Amino acid sequence: TDEIMQQEIRPLVAVDIIEQLHRQFAILSGGRGKDGAPIITFPEFAGFSEIPDDDFLNVVTYLTSIPSLEAASIGFIIIIDRRRDKWSAVKASLTRIAGAFPGNLQLVFVLRPSRFIQRAIADIGIKLYRDDFKMKVPIIMLNSVSDLHGYIDKSQLTRELGGTLEYGHSQWIHHRTAIENFAMTVKTTAQMLQTFGTDLAETELPNDVQCTEELLSSHTEHHGKLKDELKLAVKQGATLLTCIREPVTRSANSKLSPDELENVATVERLLAQLDETEKAFDQFWTKHHLKLEQCLQLRHFEHDFREVKLTLDNLMETQAGFADIGDSVTRVENLLKEQKHLEEKGQEPLEKAQSLALHGEQLIQNNHYAVDSIRPKCVELRRICDDFTNETKKKYDILGKSLELHKQLDKASQWCEAGIYLLASQAVDKCQSQEGAETALVEIEKFLVTAKEHQLSNPKEFYNQFDMILTPEIKANAQRIVQKLEDVQEMFDKRQVSLKKLAAKQTRPVQPVAPHPESSPKRASPKITRPAAQENTSYHFQARSYVQHKYFETGLIEKCISKSQGHIINELIETERVYVEELQSIIEGYASEMDNPNLVHLIPSALQNKKEILFGNLPEIYYFHNRIFLKEIENCIENPELLARCFLKRKEDLQIYEKYCQNKPRSEALWRQCGDSIFFQECQRKLDHKLSLDAYLLKPVQRITKYQLLLKEMLKCSKNSEGTAELEEALATVLDIIKSVNDSMHQIAITGYEGDVSELGKLLMQGSFNVWTDHKKGHNKVKDLARFKPMQRHLFLYTKMLLFCKKREENTDGHEKTASYSFKNSLKMSTVGITENVKGDNKKFEIWYNGREEVYIIQASSVELKNTWISEIRKVLTGQLEACR
């Protein structure tokens, strides 16, 4: 049905009636009346009456459809040439035209038969039959073409009608079919482009490189073919235009008829339409082609990312397997070689990763459509590269320390052996004289100087320096050698005392004997393998005997623990048990009850889905203390010296308190909102707690500060005994955690900073200062004012940035004032310098920026605080300098 309708409504074209047009019983010569009315001529045609009605109607309908609507609305002029025919032919023509002419008629001219009789008949006939023709327009009967020239200008009439208008019927048909073919070509081309455009718009982008390449190739090939079709169509139109204008081109005197001018306008309009279609298509194709190319770039990037990521993950896994730090100089040197080999092996993948990340960033800069997919991958690549580099540096640092440690241990061991040999080699008979004793003393003093060269004189510094790599095995070995050092030192001390007495006063020869019973431990002395007769011959055996004796008593004194130490350990363990029980009661009695279906109706709406805000990471703290820390400190009842190691070993784990304290303000705000609800009252009643939940939520904050008090008490009881250094380090660790917690509480109160503070590195220091500013580019008056009026600023020192904030205090719901820090300014640590002393005030120092373009004078509350800050800033700047090298 649709096809039939389309056929019915499709306008006639020349090809449809080409045979009828060639018969030339009606023509549209292109001439116009004086008012611009188109002229249709019916030339003399012998078989006019025999033309089928359909053929006649089709030809006339087609001819009337050719002029423009403007010209057709004026009305058509019809010229019927029947000069050689009879009246019957005139009558038949008028009848047929009157009955079937589809257009608007203006005038009808009839060139009547030229023969006398037929002319007379025609005159009579026209008068008799005028009404029968049913024409509302005048019918003018003309005797000759000269009469016709009175109505229509000769230039608008063909030569057959005595005019000068050039008209070739075959050429006219050729032009009409060409124009209509071109119109069809334009329409078909536009439809093809539209179909292709729709296909492109609906195409889903592939997920792999090969399919994307195939799609890009296919679309590009199709686009090329369509562009060729467009070029052919444009060429066809241009050729047609040249053909229509050919008479004017050939002769300057020639003019195109109005119909020919309309033909020119039609072709030009079609060419313009074709040009617009091509531009729109090119614009769409440019966008689509760009998206396809970007898709291919993305698929290549994703493919390369997967390959590089896999290589990097394998590299990181291999690196993670390098956990050994070595147990000897040789082993450590081999490990360093292996680490170097791994680093070299990783260079190529790291360079590929960096290059790929750079490529990804270039894609982003070029406005790639998949920015959200590319950017995280670039970040991931750089993170893995940084992790590998940092881990490699860390491994080198650890192995470097390990090598240094083992070299020092080897040197220390060799020093001990050399010392024992020296003592054993000093013959007793040579030391009896004053001269011999003095010589022996000089030898000992020279030898003891070498202890300082090997940095073996301070075991505490030794432990602090190498604590990060002290495994139980290495520590045991180090302790054995340190003990050996102390033993040898003690032997030298005793030898020096004896020799000094001999050098000062000559006495009778002293026969060396075994140690006096009073100085020995209350147990059997070690058995001596040599015969008793040889014991009195020299110091040789005495030295050896002393070493054996000393090693035998090692560790007995360490086991004598004072009562006060025992009390502190017991207090720590008992309070730890109570703390764990309290944490358990909070979790089971409050946190878990929030999920109890029977109590859900009691929970206020403001508390819904906010368990994590109220309790923070309390479950994590409970798990750590219950499963790990309590058990470890319980093991210290018999061995108090292990207590410090518990805190040092769990330094990282104790950082969980920082997270808890950071959440505390949010938790307290929520409690103030919901604390008086029936739900909490019911939970408190079930637990039989005297205090409400908020008091128990303070327990973790109180506990972390309790540890430092207990460690300080332990230190008082352990002065100058073994383990003091570790206790001091443990106390420093806990104090550092408390400082970090305190700093982080201030940090979360910073407002107005547009960046992410987590990207500024570790928070090292924070505090309030008086600040003066001096800007070179500033107005002089501002400079002068800045010198006299300080600003109150709270400074936050990170490894990458120094923030200047203004402290503000606000009341919250009638509770205590809460501090917040309004961000004012920041300085990158990579671009600052420092001047430690400012004239006239020893509490001031300067921080300057961009070669003193901006200078900030900072005044601390004390010299000690100033020095602490300067020390930390110096460390940051030195670290940056070393990183650049």
XYZ file of C-alpha atoms in Angstrom, residues 89-555:
467
model
C -8.935 20.032 -35.873
C -9.227 23.474 -34.194
C -12.449 22.442 -32.559
C -10.993 19.119 -31.355
C -7.913 20.871 -29.917
C -9.939 23.476 -28.032
C -12.284 20.840 -26.676
C -9.454 18.647 -25.418
C -7.495 21.548 -23.862
C -10.630 22.929 -22.210
C -11.407 19.538 -20.730
C -7.969 18.434 -19.568
C -5.645 21.466 -19.045
C -4.443 21.229 -15.402
C -2.944 24.734 -15.100
C -4.290 28.279 -14.730
C -5.106 29.713 -18.176
C -4.734 33.388 -19.115
C -5.172 33.518 -22.918
C -5.683 31.114 -25.804
C -4.402 32.121 -29.270
C -5.561 30.087 -32.238
C -3.776 30.461 -35.603
C -6.757 29.469 -37.713
C -6.584 27.525 -40.980
C -5.052 29.565 -43.783
C -7.266 28.171 -46.538
C -10.186 30.466 -47.286
C -13.031 27.983 -46.873
C -11.641 26.547 -43.610
C -11.075 30.077 -42.256
C -14.705 31.007 -42.957
C -15.906 27.800 -41.313
C -13.660 28.543 -38.321
C -15.087 32.051 -37.906
C -18.621 30.698 -37.886
C -17.653 27.713 -35.698
C -15.992 29.769 -33.019
C -19.103 31.913 -32.673
C -21.406 28.920 -32.536
C -19.344 26.657 -30.234
C -17.536 29.194 -27.928
C -19.825 28.327 -24.995
C -19.332 24.596 -25.615
C -15.581 24.907 -24.979
C -16.301 25.950 -21.347
C -13.297 28.276 -21.283
C -13.452 31.237 -18.932
C -10.553 32.924 -20.718
C -10.560 34.772 -24.054
C -9.972 32.719 -27.189
C -8.364 34.957 -29.776
C -8.530 33.775 -33.367
C -5.569 34.984 -35.417
C -5.168 34.989 -39.197
C -1.375 35.050 -39.260
C 1.775 35.100 -37.115
C 2.082 38.825 -37.710
C -1.231 39.198 -35.803
C 0.323 37.084 -33.016
C 3.316 39.475 -32.859
C 0.895 42.165 -31.795
C 0.221 40.241 -28.586
C 3.567 38.529 -27.915
C 7.050 39.859 -28.555
C 8.917 38.081 -31.370
C 11.847 37.355 -29.046
C 9.532 35.113 -27.038
C 8.343 33.106 -30.052
C 10.080 30.268 -31.886
C 11.068 30.513 -35.531
C 7.969 28.468 -36.560
C 5.876 31.339 -35.187
C 7.985 34.042 -36.855
C 10.015 34.721 -33.712
C 13.735 34.704 -32.836
C 13.702 32.382 -29.787
C 16.131 29.483 -30.228
C 14.496 26.222 -29.306
C 15.652 22.644 -29.898
C 13.190 20.039 -28.681
C 15.722 17.199 -28.359
C 18.102 19.425 -26.420
C 15.218 20.565 -24.205
C 14.331 16.921 -23.372
C 18.005 16.148 -22.759
C 18.315 19.092 -20.292
C 15.125 18.130 -18.464
C 16.154 14.474 -17.991
C 19.659 15.564 -16.911
C 18.298 18.038 -14.312
C 15.869 15.469 -12.920
C 18.566 12.781 -12.814
C 20.841 15.182 -10.956
C 18.050 16.020 -8.478
C 17.567 12.287 -7.869
C 21.347 11.841 -7.428
C 21.417 14.658 -4.833
C 18.490 13.124 -2.954
C 19.972 9.602 -3.061
C 23.390 10.868 -1.943
C 21.838 12.775 0.970
C 19.930 9.649 2.017
C 23.106 7.532 1.821
C 24.985 10.040 3.979
C 22.135 10.184 6.472
C 21.956 6.364 6.680
C 25.711 6.125 7.169
C 25.569 8.872 9.813
C 22.821 6.997 11.683
C 24.859 3.789 11.545
C 27.903 5.622 12.911
C 25.914 7.209 15.729
C 24.477 3.837 16.756
C 27.798 1.988 16.598
C 29.015 0.679 19.968
C 32.721 1.184 20.593
C 34.643 -2.123 20.798
C 36.594 -3.203 23.905
C 39.797 -4.422 22.289
C 42.490 -3.115 19.951
C 41.849 -5.449 16.995
C 38.078 -4.826 16.784
C 38.612 -1.075 17.133
C 41.207 -1.103 14.310
C 38.826 -3.122 12.095
C 35.915 -0.774 12.831
C 38.053 2.314 12.154
C 39.279 0.805 8.864
C 35.740 -0.203 7.808
C 34.236 3.207 8.596
C 37.115 5.059 6.926
C 36.738 2.927 3.774
C 32.954 3.523 3.668
C 33.536 7.250 4.244
C 36.000 7.304 1.321
C 33.462 5.680 -1.016
C 30.759 8.167 -0.017
C 33.147 11.072 -0.564
C 33.821 9.698 -4.075
C 30.040 9.571 -4.687
C 29.794 13.192 -3.556
C 32.604 14.251 -5.895
C 30.881 12.500 -8.822
C 27.570 14.200 -7.979
C 29.218 17.638 -7.810
C 30.997 16.969 -11.102
C 27.688 15.890 -12.665
C 26.000 19.121 -11.516
C 28.868 21.307 -12.752
C 28.795 19.624 -16.180
C 25.028 20.079 -16.399
C 25.332 23.761 -15.508
C 27.933 24.230 -18.254
C 25.620 22.553 -20.807
C 22.662 24.805 -19.909
C 24.810 27.955 -20.121
C 26.468 26.768 -23.336
C 24.590 29.187 -25.716
C 25.626 32.209 -23.636
C 29.196 30.958 -23.461
C 29.298 30.409 -27.202
C 27.820 33.774 -28.213
C 27.852 37.003 -26.238
C 24.618 38.134 -27.964
C 22.711 35.052 -26.839
C 20.453 35.219 -23.823
C 18.930 32.411 -21.819
C 15.179 32.117 -21.803
C 13.336 32.457 -18.458
C 12.883 28.654 -18.364
C 16.587 28.130 -18.989
C 17.406 30.668 -16.283
C 15.129 28.690 -13.935
C 17.007 25.532 -14.933
C 20.284 27.245 -13.994
C 18.810 28.314 -10.639
C 17.551 24.761 -9.999
C 20.960 23.195 -10.675
C 22.729 25.853 -8.585
C 20.277 25.234 -5.719
C 20.912 21.481 -5.931
C 24.687 22.057 -5.923
C 24.354 24.329 -2.865
C 22.236 21.662 -1.154
C 24.907 19.097 -1.988
C 27.602 21.392 -0.570
C 25.659 21.905 2.704
C 25.086 18.154 2.994
C 28.792 17.494 2.452
C 29.812 20.099 5.082
C 27.399 18.666 7.660
C 28.589 15.148 6.884
C 32.277 16.186 7.099
C 31.651 17.865 10.459
C 29.924 14.748 11.814
C 32.605 12.452 10.375
C 35.399 14.552 11.915
C 33.849 14.084 15.372
C 33.150 10.395 14.824
C 36.587 9.708 13.374
C 38.217 11.550 16.299
C 36.210 9.437 18.750
C 37.222 6.243 16.948
C 40.888 7.285 16.963
C 40.614 8.187 20.649
C 38.946 4.830 21.281
C 41.868 3.099 19.539
C 44.321 5.179 21.603
C 42.422 4.167 24.758
C 42.435 0.468 23.838
C 46.197 0.608 23.134
C 46.704 2.459 26.442
C 44.601 -0.095 28.351
C 46.442 -2.997 26.686
C 49.839 -1.487 27.491
C 48.656 -0.680 31.030
C 47.680 -4.313 31.665
C 51.055 -5.559 30.408
C 53.091 -2.975 32.360
C 50.969 -3.470 35.505
C 51.517 -7.235 35.386
C 55.285 -6.746 35.025
C 55.346 -4.199 37.861
C 53.249 -6.433 40.131
C 55.679 -9.312 39.530
C 58.550 -6.932 40.243
C 56.946 -5.768 43.505
C 56.252 -9.380 44.474
C 59.911 -10.285 43.861
C 60.982 -7.255 45.865
C 58.664 -8.191 48.724
C 60.399 -11.580 48.802
C 63.716 -9.866 49.639
C 63.085 -9.930 53.384
C 66.476 -11.295 54.473
C 68.835 -8.710 55.988
C 71.799 -11.065 56.330
C 73.643 -12.548 59.282
C 77.222 -11.803 58.187
C 79.221 -9.318 56.125
C 79.529 -11.752 53.207
C 75.819 -12.566 53.207
C 74.831 -8.872 53.323
C 77.211 -8.036 50.440
C 75.601 -10.811 48.363
C 72.132 -9.479 49.247
C 73.186 -5.988 48.129
C 74.320 -7.446 44.778
C 70.953 -9.204 44.413
C 69.135 -5.979 45.255
C 71.237 -4.102 42.680
C 70.384 -6.744 40.060
C 66.661 -6.400 40.871
C 66.913 -2.606 40.634
C 68.581 -2.864 37.198
C 65.989 -5.414 36.111
C 63.247 -2.991 37.172
C 64.604 0.009 35.238
C 63.023 -0.921 31.895
C 59.508 -1.649 33.307
C 59.681 1.521 35.420
C 60.663 3.622 32.401
C 57.821 2.024 30.403
C 55.391 2.783 33.235
C 56.557 6.404 33.492
C 56.382 6.776 29.703
C 52.883 5.251 29.630
C 51.743 7.558 32.456
C 53.125 10.522 30.489
C 51.317 9.301 27.373
C 48.101 9.018 29.406
C 48.501 12.580 30.667
C 49.029 13.785 27.083
C 45.772 12.055 26.095
C 44.023 13.902 28.946
C 45.551 17.232 27.825
C 44.274 16.517 24.287
C 40.702 16.371 25.691
C 40.266 12.602 25.413
C 36.692 11.523 26.101
C 37.765 8.805 28.609
C 39.566 11.054 31.124
C 37.885 9.291 34.082
C 39.303 5.947 32.918
C 42.819 7.170 31.996
C 43.648 9.387 35.005
C 43.336 6.665 37.730
C 45.593 4.387 35.666
C 48.243 7.125 35.386
C 48.040 7.665 39.152
C 48.304 3.896 39.738
C 51.392 3.604 37.503
C 53.163 6.490 39.230
C 52.215 5.103 42.650
C 53.689 1.670 41.871
C 56.858 3.308 40.484
C 57.161 5.434 43.629
C 56.468 2.396 45.835
C 59.179 0.372 44.087
C 61.666 3.264 44.251
C 60.893 3.956 47.920
C 60.982 0.266 48.818
C 64.309 -0.113 46.973
C 65.742 2.853 48.870
C 64.404 1.383 52.123
C 65.997 -2.009 51.300
C 69.323 -0.329 50.544
C 69.098 1.624 53.804
C 68.363 -1.537 55.805
C 71.059 -3.583 54.066
C 73.498 -0.666 54.431
C 72.770 -0.566 58.155
C 73.057 -4.340 58.331
C 76.451 -4.238 56.567
C 77.645 -1.487 58.870
C 76.373 -3.409 61.915
C 78.066 -6.665 60.952
C 81.292 -4.881 60.105
C 81.211 -3.194 63.511
C 80.393 -6.477 65.239
C 83.269 -8.152 63.401
C 85.605 -5.320 64.363
C 84.358 -5.427 67.950
C 84.878 -9.181 68.117
C 88.377 -8.831 66.652
C 89.092 -6.009 69.117
C 88.045 -8.236 72.018
C 90.262 -11.069 70.794
C 93.158 -8.678 70.342
C 92.562 -7.264 73.855
C 92.491 -10.705 75.472
C 95.653 -11.607 73.563
C 97.348 -8.399 74.773
C 96.453 -9.074 78.420
C 97.570 -12.671 78.117
C 100.854 -11.665 76.493
C 101.903 -9.329 79.379
C 104.222 -11.649 81.415
C 103.942 -11.208 85.175
C 107.723 -11.189 85.780
C 108.230 -8.237 83.433
C 105.506 -6.195 85.190
C 107.058 -6.526 88.691
C 109.423 -3.597 88.070
C 108.210 0.018 87.921
C 109.462 0.341 84.343
C 107.790 -2.907 83.280
C 104.495 -1.869 84.892
C 104.586 1.555 83.170
C 105.339 -0.067 79.798
C 102.388 -2.419 80.248
C 100.127 0.541 81.161
C 101.172 2.454 78.027
C 100.407 -0.623 75.902
C 96.948 -0.895 77.485
C 96.189 2.827 77.082
C 97.227 2.752 73.405
C 95.001 -0.238 72.843
C 92.009 1.330 74.632
C 92.247 4.375 72.322
C 91.331 2.080 69.414
C 87.960 1.347 71.093
C 86.944 4.951 70.357
C 88.070 4.540 66.735
C 85.669 1.607 66.383
C 82.854 3.508 68.168
C 82.459 0.726 70.640
C 82.480 2.759 73.810
C 78.699 3.462 74.020
C 76.397 0.403 73.728
C 73.275 2.589 74.092
C 74.133 4.590 70.958
C 75.010 1.337 69.261
C 71.493 -0.060 69.927
C 69.727 3.173 68.947
C 71.638 3.298 65.671
C 70.755 -0.249 64.580
C 67.417 -0.880 66.284
C 65.478 -0.999 62.978
C 67.359 -4.125 61.813
C 67.877 -5.956 65.090
C 66.250 -9.352 64.557
C 66.219 -11.683 67.603
C 69.203 -13.616 66.180
C 71.251 -10.499 65.367
C 70.267 -8.924 68.677
C 71.412 -12.007 70.581
C 74.720 -11.949 68.710
C 75.111 -8.199 69.310
C 74.314 -8.619 73.020
C 76.899 -11.394 73.272
C 79.572 -9.202 71.686
C 78.568 -6.121 73.719
C 78.755 -8.253 76.861
C 82.129 -9.499 75.724
C 83.245 -5.872 75.210
C 82.146 -4.970 78.720
C 83.948 -8.010 80.122
C 87.167 -7.188 78.301
C 86.869 -3.532 79.365
C 86.441 -4.647 82.971
C 89.517 -6.864 82.660
C 91.511 -3.888 81.376
C 90.200 -1.724 84.233
C 91.336 -4.254 86.834
C 94.680 -4.769 85.091
C 95.225 -0.976 85.019
C 94.511 -0.728 88.774
C 97.051 -3.495 89.508
C 99.701 -2.033 87.188
C 99.261 1.489 88.587
C 99.928 0.137 92.086
C 103.051 -1.663 90.818
C 104.230 1.458 89.001
C 103.700 3.680 92.055
C 105.332 1.444 94.708
C 107.703 -1.486 94.464
C 106.649 -4.486 96.567
C 107.701 -8.055 96.745
C 106.706 -10.124 93.784
C 103.005 -10.942 93.856
C 102.051 -14.494 93.075
C 98.860 -14.407 91.023
C 96.053 -16.609 92.380
C 92.529 -17.486 91.464
C 89.758 -14.970 92.290
C 88.954 -14.468 95.977
C 85.885 -16.351 97.170
C 84.190 -13.131 98.411
C 84.232 -11.686 94.903
C 82.839 -14.809 93.295
C 79.218 -15.757 92.808
C 77.872 -18.205 95.360
C 78.255 -21.278 93.205
C 80.994 -23.592 91.979
C 83.850 -21.947 90.094
C 84.566 -23.145 86.591
C 86.995 -26.051 86.457
C 90.482 -25.309 85.183
C 91.945 -27.810 82.793
C 95.611 -26.897 83.252
C 97.707 -28.451 86.138
C 97.828 -26.340 89.307
C 101.599 -26.009 89.088
C 101.299 -23.833 85.993
C 98.836 -21.343 87.500
C 101.472 -19.190 89.171
C 103.852 -18.863 86.232
C 102.302 -15.855 84.377
C 99.293 -13.641 83.739
C 98.521 -15.705 80.661
C 96.254 -18.175 82.387
C 94.929 -15.602 84.845
C 93.515 -13.563 81.988
C 91.921 -16.597 80.401
C 90.618 -17.824 83.761
C 89.025 -14.411 84.408
C 87.279 -14.359 81.056
C 85.847 -17.832 81.670
C 84.774 -16.826 85.153
C 83.164 -13.597 83.933
C 81.181 -15.284 81.180
C 79.907 -17.834 83.665
C 78.319 -15.222 85.923
C 76.710 -13.225 83.048
C 72.965 -12.764 83.493
